[in-house]
């Protein structure tokens, strides 16, 4: 298994390079890069641009409303503008690092990312790593707790449905989870806000943030309660649609295993139904459930929580990457893409390791990668 893990870790390098290269190439042809955005703002607000730009090689470009853009490496090469001094445009391109050829910028980005040096945000005047660290607790909270709750509810429910296949319990629970799956999480989040967050009915739960403003002044147990109190509505909105797939997958997997010959043999030996179910069926049935873990985890960790982060004013990685893409803040875009991809690859590797722990018959080292 050690050799297989090393091979998989080695394959992550070209995979990450390929992901970054494809997105970097696409960015080259997208209109409205950071230089264009700055020039449009300067022209629109009639600002003396020459007086607002800093020195070459790492100075600052003043932005309307107090924003600033730090130099760095990105993707888009500005194509020019009318009505502005060409020297100023060249200076601005140099300020953002776009005065160098694309391949040089890409190679420098790879070298920096290998050392987890993501540079500075163009429009937030902060290092990208600080923005990621600030957003990580929100994504970690939503992703980890949602995955835990989803598996903790879906697996026992799926087993119970498989054992009682065709019963009233099976039909009733299927109807409930399918209805829950059909409701978009953002609509359910809005309903929860209206009902329980000071909308039209009760004001029980907070509307925004991961913790209260006086969090630092609370005792350790009050901090835990405050943290859980803030997560109730976002997690409920996310979880309502996450039960269906995992529950039905668990049920169908157990049904397939229950009908196999080794289960009939175990029952013929006089083993109890509980011993047959959890001693023999469980390990084999759980393999397909574990196979869906990476997708469920990554979806909950990033993409699945984007709208929820927006609705509940939670500054997580999903919302950070989305806003950066809208603002053409390429250092943040590529940094979040790099983190997302790396997390996905590592999660898939962990899943393979768990496979072997559950079923020792699986040996990935004897199989072609």
Short mmCIF file of C-alpha atoms in Angstrom, two decimals:
data_model
loop_
_atom_site.label_atom_id
_atom_site.label_comp_id
_atom_site.label_asym_id
_atom_site.label_seq_id
_atom_site.Cartn_x
_atom_site.Cartn_y
_atom_site.Cartn_z
CA UNK A 1 0.00 0.00 0.00
CA UNK A 2 2.91 2.32 0.66
CA UNK A 3 4.11 2.09 -2.94
CA UNK A 4 0.59 2.79 -4.21
CA UNK A 5 0.29 5.89 -1.99
CA UNK A 6 3.64 7.20 -3.25
CA UNK A 7 2.55 6.67 -6.86
CA UNK A 8 -0.72 8.46 -6.28
CA UNK A 9 1.06 11.36 -4.59
CA UNK A 10 3.41 11.54 -7.55
CA UNK A 11 0.50 11.62 -10.01
CA UNK A 12 -1.02 14.55 -8.12
CA UNK A 13 1.76 16.83 -9.38
CA UNK A 14 1.02 16.57 -13.13
CA UNK A 15 -2.71 16.56 -12.36
CA UNK A 16 -2.48 19.86 -10.49
CA UNK A 17 -0.26 21.33 -13.20
CA UNK A 18 -2.78 20.29 -15.85
CA UNK A 19 -5.70 21.82 -13.96
CA UNK A 20 -3.87 25.10 -13.46
CA UNK A 21 -2.62 25.14 -17.06
CA UNK A 22 -6.08 24.66 -18.57
CA UNK A 23 -7.60 27.39 -16.42
CA UNK A 24 -4.62 29.70 -16.99
CA UNK A 25 -5.01 29.26 -20.76
CA UNK A 26 -8.73 30.00 -20.60
CA UNK A 27 -8.09 33.16 -18.59
CA UNK A 28 -5.86 34.52 -21.36
CA UNK A 29 -8.86 34.88 -23.67
CA UNK A 30 -11.39 36.22 -21.20
CA UNK A 31 -12.30 39.91 -21.54
CA UNK A 32 -12.41 42.28 -18.61
CA UNK A 33 -9.17 41.51 -16.77
CA UNK A 34 -7.95 43.37 -13.69
CA UNK A 35 -6.17 46.03 -15.75
CA UNK A 36 -9.32 46.74 -17.72
CA UNK A 37 -11.30 46.85 -14.48
CA UNK A 38 -8.96 49.43 -12.96
CA UNK A 39 -8.93 51.56 -16.10
CA UNK A 40 -12.72 51.43 -16.38
CA UNK A 41 -13.06 52.58 -12.78
CA UNK A 42 -10.49 55.34 -13.23
CA UNK A 43 -12.16 56.62 -16.39
CA UNK A 44 -15.64 56.34 -14.92
CA UNK A 45 -14.71 58.33 -11.83
CA UNK A 46 -12.49 60.86 -13.69
CA UNK A 47 -9.55 60.18 -11.40
CA UNK A 48 -6.06 61.49 -12.03
CA UNK A 49 -4.62 58.04 -12.68
CA UNK A 50 -1.00 59.12 -12.95
CA UNK A 51 -1.10 60.52 -9.45
CA UNK A 52 -2.69 57.39 -8.01
CA UNK A 53 -0.33 54.72 -9.31
CA UNK A 54 2.68 53.65 -7.26
CA UNK A 55 6.17 52.85 -8.38
CA UNK A 56 6.91 49.90 -10.65
CA UNK A 57 7.51 46.47 -9.23
CA UNK A 58 5.25 46.11 -6.24
CA UNK A 59 3.70 49.52 -5.65
CA UNK A 60 -0.02 50.11 -5.21
CA UNK A 61 -2.75 51.22 -7.55
CA UNK A 62 -5.36 53.39 -5.88
CA UNK A 63 -8.98 52.33 -6.31
CA UNK A 64 -12.21 54.27 -5.89
CA UNK A 65 -13.76 53.75 -2.52
CA UNK A 66 -10.47 53.18 -0.75
CA UNK A 67 -9.55 49.91 -2.50
CA UNK A 68 -6.01 49.18 -3.59
CA UNK A 69 -4.51 46.65 -5.97
CA UNK A 70 -1.20 45.02 -5.17
CA UNK A 71 1.18 43.67 -7.79
CA UNK A 72 1.21 39.95 -8.51
CA UNK A 73 0.90 37.20 -11.11
CA UNK A 74 -2.35 36.56 -12.87
CA UNK A 75 -3.78 35.37 -16.11
CA UNK A 76 -5.16 38.05 -18.45
CA UNK A 77 -3.04 40.32 -20.61
CA UNK A 78 -4.77 43.70 -21.06
CA UNK A 79 -5.36 44.52 -24.72
CA UNK A 80 -5.18 48.27 -24.48
CA UNK A 81 -7.48 51.23 -23.85
CA UNK A 82 -8.40 54.42 -25.61
CA UNK A 83 -8.06 57.88 -24.17
CA UNK A 84 -5.31 57.05 -21.65
CA UNK A 85 -1.58 57.57 -21.74
CA UNK A 86 0.06 54.39 -23.17
CA UNK A 87 2.91 54.80 -20.72
CA UNK A 88 0.45 54.72 -17.85
CA UNK A 89 -1.13 51.55 -19.25
CA UNK A 90 2.29 49.90 -19.52
CA UNK A 91 3.06 50.96 -15.97
CA UNK A 92 -0.25 49.50 -14.81
CA UNK A 93 0.44 46.23 -16.62
CA UNK A 94 3.82 46.06 -14.94
CA UNK A 95 2.16 46.80 -11.63
CA UNK A 96 0.00 43.68 -12.02
CA UNK A 97 2.87 41.62 -13.42
CA UNK A 98 1.40 41.41 -16.94
CA UNK A 99 4.49 42.87 -18.62
CA UNK A 100 6.04 39.39 -18.80
CA UNK A 101 5.15 36.61 -21.28
CA UNK A 102 2.39 34.23 -20.26
CA UNK A 103 4.67 31.21 -19.95
CA UNK A 104 6.96 33.06 -17.53
CA UNK A 105 4.02 34.05 -15.38
CA UNK A 106 2.69 30.49 -15.37
CA UNK A 107 6.04 28.96 -14.43
CA UNK A 108 6.48 31.50 -11.64
CA UNK A 109 2.98 30.71 -10.39
CA UNK A 110 3.81 26.98 -10.27
CA UNK A 111 7.00 27.65 -8.33
CA UNK A 112 5.20 29.91 -5.87
CA UNK A 113 2.30 27.49 -5.41
CA UNK A 114 4.67 24.61 -4.74
CA UNK A 115 5.77 26.64 -1.69
CA UNK A 116 2.16 27.71 -0.91
CA UNK A 117 3.06 31.29 -1.75
CA UNK A 118 -0.09 32.67 -3.36
CA UNK A 119 0.98 36.31 -3.57
CA UNK A 120 -1.28 39.28 -2.81
CA UNK A 121 -4.86 39.99 -3.78
CA UNK A 122 -5.22 42.57 -6.54
CA UNK A 123 -8.07 44.48 -4.95
CA UNK A 124 -8.05 43.64 -1.24
CA UNK A 125 -4.52 44.79 -0.33
CA UNK A 126 -3.91 41.57 1.65
CA UNK A 127 -1.94 38.37 1.07
CA UNK A 128 -4.08 35.66 -0.49
CA UNK A 129 -3.05 33.14 2.15
CA UNK A 130 -4.53 35.40 4.85
CA UNK A 131 -7.84 35.58 2.95
CA UNK A 132 -7.90 31.78 2.67
CA UNK A 133 -7.06 31.30 6.34
CA UNK A 134 -9.85 33.71 7.31
CA UNK A 135 -12.37 31.88 5.10
CA UNK A 136 -11.26 28.35 5.98
CA UNK A 137 -13.09 28.04 9.35
CA UNK A 138 -16.44 28.67 7.66
CA UNK A 139 -15.87 26.10 4.92
CA UNK A 140 -14.44 23.61 7.38
CA UNK A 141 -17.42 24.04 9.69
CA UNK A 142 -20.00 23.64 6.95
CA UNK A 143 -18.22 20.86 5.08
CA UNK A 144 -17.16 18.65 7.97
CA UNK A 145 -20.35 18.96 10.01
CA UNK A 146 -22.58 18.51 6.98
CA UNK A 147 -20.71 15.38 5.90
CA UNK A 148 -20.81 13.98 9.44
CA UNK A 149 -24.53 14.69 9.88
CA UNK A 150 -25.38 13.38 6.43
CA UNK A 151 -23.57 10.08 6.96
CA UNK A 152 -24.75 9.73 10.57
CA UNK A 153 -28.38 9.99 9.47
CA UNK A 154 -28.32 8.48 5.98
CA UNK A 155 -26.45 5.24 6.71
CA UNK A 156 -28.65 4.03 9.61
CA UNK A 157 -31.76 5.17 7.73
CA UNK A 158 -30.65 3.39 4.56
CA UNK A 159 -30.00 0.16 6.48
CA UNK A 160 -33.40 0.39 8.17
CA UNK A 161 -35.07 0.92 4.78
CA UNK A 162 -33.24 -2.07 3.31
CA UNK A 163 -34.30 -4.34 6.17
CA UNK A 164 -37.90 -3.10 5.89
CA UNK A 165 -37.98 -2.92 2.10
CA UNK A 166 -41.50 -2.38 0.81
CA UNK A 167 -42.99 -1.62 4.21
CA UNK A 168 -44.93 1.51 5.16
CA UNK A 169 -41.81 2.83 6.87
CA UNK A 170 -39.83 2.43 3.64
CA UNK A 171 -42.46 4.18 1.51
CA UNK A 172 -43.02 7.01 3.99
CA UNK A 173 -39.33 7.78 4.49
CA UNK A 174 -38.71 7.63 0.73
CA UNK A 175 -41.44 10.21 0.16
CA UNK A 176 -39.97 12.51 2.79
CA UNK A 177 -36.38 12.39 1.57
CA UNK A 178 -37.40 12.79 -2.09
CA UNK A 179 -39.43 15.89 -1.24
CA UNK A 180 -36.46 17.21 0.74
CA UNK A 181 -34.16 16.52 -2.18
CA UNK A 182 -36.48 18.39 -4.56
CA UNK A 183 -36.34 21.57 -2.45
CA UNK A 184 -33.31 23.73 -3.35
CA UNK A 185 -31.20 24.44 -0.32
CA UNK A 186 -31.23 28.21 -0.87
CA UNK A 187 -35.03 28.29 -0.91
CA UNK A 188 -35.16 26.28 2.28
CA UNK A 189 -32.59 28.65 3.78
CA UNK A 190 -34.82 31.62 2.98
CA UNK A 191 -37.77 29.81 4.57
CA UNK A 192 -35.72 29.16 7.71
CA UNK A 193 -34.74 32.83 7.90
CA UNK A 194 -38.37 33.92 7.57
CA UNK A 195 -39.47 31.49 10.27
CA UNK A 196 -36.63 31.51 12.80
CA UNK A 197 -34.25 34.43 12.16
CA UNK A 198 -36.40 37.48 12.73
CA UNK A 199 -38.28 37.36 9.44
CA UNK A 200 -42.04 37.27 9.97
CA UNK A 201 -42.30 34.87 12.90
CA UNK A 202 -39.65 34.01 15.52
CA UNK A 203 -36.23 35.49 16.17
CA UNK A 204 -34.46 32.46 17.63
CA UNK A 205 -31.29 32.00 15.59
CA UNK A 206 -28.72 34.55 14.34
CA UNK A 207 -28.96 35.71 10.75
CA UNK A 208 -25.29 36.11 9.91
CA UNK A 209 -21.77 35.12 10.91
CA UNK A 210 -20.16 32.01 12.38
CA UNK A 211 -19.85 33.40 15.92
CA UNK A 212 -21.18 36.35 17.92
CA UNK A 213 -19.38 39.67 18.24
CA UNK A 214 -18.57 38.98 21.91
CA UNK A 215 -17.21 35.49 21.18
CA UNK A 216 -13.79 36.24 22.72
CA UNK A 217 -15.42 37.21 26.01
CA UNK A 218 -17.34 33.94 26.40
CA UNK A 219 -16.28 30.93 28.45
CA UNK A 220 -15.21 27.78 26.60
CA UNK A 221 -18.59 26.08 26.92
CA UNK A 222 -20.42 29.26 25.94
CA UNK A 223 -18.20 29.45 22.85
CA UNK A 224 -19.23 25.92 21.87
CA UNK A 225 -22.91 26.74 22.32
CA UNK A 226 -22.54 30.03 20.42
CA UNK A 227 -20.73 28.28 17.56
CA UNK A 228 -23.41 25.55 17.35
CA UNK A 229 -26.17 28.17 17.62
CA UNK A 230 -24.87 29.97 14.53
CA UNK A 231 -24.56 26.72 12.52
CA UNK A 232 -28.10 25.43 13.07
CA UNK A 233 -29.80 27.23 10.18
CA UNK A 234 -27.02 26.92 7.54
CA UNK A 235 -26.49 23.22 8.26
CA UNK A 236 -30.23 22.53 8.28
CA UNK A 237 -30.61 24.22 4.90
CA UNK A 238 -27.70 22.25 3.44
CA UNK A 239 -28.59 18.90 5.02
CA UNK A 240 -32.21 18.77 3.93
CA UNK A 241 -31.23 17.87 0.36
CA UNK A 242 -28.13 15.81 1.17
CA UNK A 243 -29.92 12.85 2.77
CA UNK A 244 -31.65 11.49 -0.33
CA UNK A 245 -28.70 10.32 -2.42
CA UNK A 246 -26.76 8.78 0.45
CA UNK A 247 -29.82 7.11 1.99
CA UNK A 248 -30.97 5.51 -1.26
CA UNK A 249 -27.40 4.50 -2.12
CA UNK A 250 -27.02 2.78 1.24
CA UNK A 251 -30.39 1.04 0.92
CA UNK A 252 -29.73 -0.30 -2.59
CA UNK A 253 -26.24 -1.42 -1.65
CA UNK A 254 -27.52 -3.40 1.33
CA UNK A 255 -30.36 -4.89 -0.71
CA UNK A 256 -27.89 -6.18 -3.29
CA UNK A 257 -25.71 -7.78 -0.62
CA UNK A 258 -28.60 -9.30 1.33
CA UNK A 259 -29.64 -11.31 -1.75
CA UNK A 260 -26.20 -12.91 -2.22
CA UNK A 261 -25.35 -16.51 -1.46
CA UNK A 262 -22.99 -15.88 1.45
CA UNK A 263 -25.84 -14.18 3.37
CA UNK A 264 -28.09 -17.20 2.83
CA UNK A 265 -25.27 -19.45 4.05
CA UNK A 266 -24.71 -17.31 7.15
CA UNK A 267 -28.38 -17.48 8.02
CA UNK A 268 -28.40 -21.23 7.47
CA UNK A 269 -25.62 -21.54 10.04
CA UNK A 270 -27.97 -20.09 12.64
CA UNK A 271 -26.44 -16.62 12.95
CA UNK A 272 -28.72 -13.90 14.23
CA UNK A 273 -30.05 -11.35 11.76
CA UNK A 274 -28.06 -8.61 13.49
CA UNK A 275 -24.84 -10.66 13.24
CA UNK A 276 -25.51 -11.36 9.56
CA UNK A 277 -26.28 -7.72 8.83
CA UNK A 278 -23.42 -6.04 10.68
CA UNK A 279 -20.88 -8.86 10.71
CA UNK A 280 -21.08 -9.88 7.06
CA UNK A 281 -23.20 -7.54 4.95
CA UNK A 282 -22.02 -4.23 6.39
CA UNK A 283 -18.41 -4.31 5.16
CA UNK A 284 -19.28 -5.28 1.60
CA UNK A 285 -22.27 -2.95 1.33
CA UNK A 286 -20.34 0.04 2.67
CA UNK A 287 -17.75 -0.05 -0.12
CA UNK A 288 -20.01 1.68 -2.62
CA UNK A 289 -21.11 4.17 0.04
CA UNK A 290 -17.50 5.06 0.79
CA UNK A 291 -16.89 5.51 -2.94
CA UNK A 292 -19.29 8.45 -2.88
CA UNK A 293 -17.56 10.11 0.06
CA UNK A 294 -15.09 12.30 -1.91
CA UNK A 295 -17.81 13.82 -4.05
CA UNK A 296 -20.09 14.41 -1.08
CA UNK A 297 -17.31 15.93 1.00
CA UNK A 298 -15.95 18.23 -1.70
CA UNK A 299 -19.46 19.32 -2.69
CA UNK A 300 -20.32 20.13 0.92
CA UNK A 301 -16.95 21.74 1.53
CA UNK A 302 -17.00 24.11 -1.43
CA UNK A 303 -19.60 24.28 -4.17
CA UNK A 304 -22.61 23.15 -2.18
CA UNK A 305 -22.27 25.92 0.39
CA UNK A 306 -21.79 28.88 -1.98
CA UNK A 307 -25.38 30.12 -1.93
CA UNK A 308 -25.74 29.32 1.76
CA UNK A 309 -22.62 31.37 2.52
CA UNK A 310 -24.14 34.26 0.58
CA UNK A 311 -27.55 34.04 2.27
CA UNK A 312 -26.17 33.76 5.81
CA UNK A 313 -23.24 36.18 5.25
CA UNK A 314 -20.62 33.49 5.87
CA UNK A 315 -17.29 34.34 4.25
CA UNK A 316 -16.15 30.84 3.26
CA UNK A 317 -13.86 29.61 0.50
CA UNK A 318 -16.71 29.11 -1.95
CA UNK A 319 -17.88 32.70 -1.64
CA UNK A 320 -14.30 33.98 -1.63
CA UNK A 321 -13.52 32.23 -4.92
CA UNK A 322 -16.79 33.34 -6.51
CA UNK A 323 -16.30 37.01 -5.62
CA UNK A 324 -12.70 36.83 -6.81
CA UNK A 325 -13.84 35.47 -10.18
CA UNK A 326 -16.37 38.29 -10.53
CA UNK A 327 -13.75 40.90 -9.59
CA UNK A 328 -11.06 39.29 -11.81
CA UNK A 329 -8.88 38.93 -8.72
CA UNK A 330 -6.78 36.20 -10.32
CA UNK A 331 -4.38 35.45 -7.44
CA UNK A 332 -7.38 34.56 -5.27
CA UNK A 333 -9.07 32.64 -8.11
CA UNK A 334 -6.06 30.43 -8.80
CA UNK A 335 -5.26 29.97 -5.12
CA UNK A 336 -8.76 28.73 -4.31
CA UNK A 337 -8.71 26.53 -7.43
CA UNK A 338 -5.40 25.07 -6.28
CA UNK A 339 -6.75 24.40 -2.78
CA UNK A 340 -9.98 22.85 -4.14
CA UNK A 341 -8.09 20.56 -6.51
CA UNK A 342 -5.53 19.50 -3.93
CA UNK A 343 -8.24 18.72 -1.38
CA UNK A 344 -10.15 16.66 -3.95
CA UNK A 345 -7.09 14.60 -4.91
CA UNK A 346 -6.11 13.97 -1.30
CA UNK A 347 -9.67 12.98 -0.40
CA UNK A 348 -9.74 10.42 -3.21
CA UNK A 349 -6.49 8.96 -1.92
CA UNK A 350 -7.86 8.72 1.61
CA UNK A 351 -10.91 6.94 0.23
CA UNK A 352 -8.73 4.30 -1.41
CA UNK A 353 -6.89 3.73 1.87
CA UNK A 354 -10.21 3.32 3.70
CA UNK A 355 -11.24 0.80 1.05
CA UNK A 356 -8.38 -1.46 2.02
CA UNK A 357 -9.13 -1.09 5.74
CA UNK A 358 -12.74 -2.16 5.25
CA UNK A 359 -12.02 -4.94 2.76
CA UNK A 360 -8.47 -6.38 2.98
CA UNK A 361 -9.11 -8.32 -0.24
CA UNK A 362 -8.67 -5.06 -2.19
CA UNK A 363 -5.05 -4.52 -3.13
CA UNK A 364 -4.46 -1.43 -5.25
CA UNK A 365 -0.75 -2.17 -5.65
CA UNK A 366 -1.56 -5.19 -7.84
CA UNK A 367 -3.81 -3.11 -10.09
CA UNK A 368 -2.89 -0.69 -12.84
CA UNK A 369 -3.29 2.93 -11.84
#
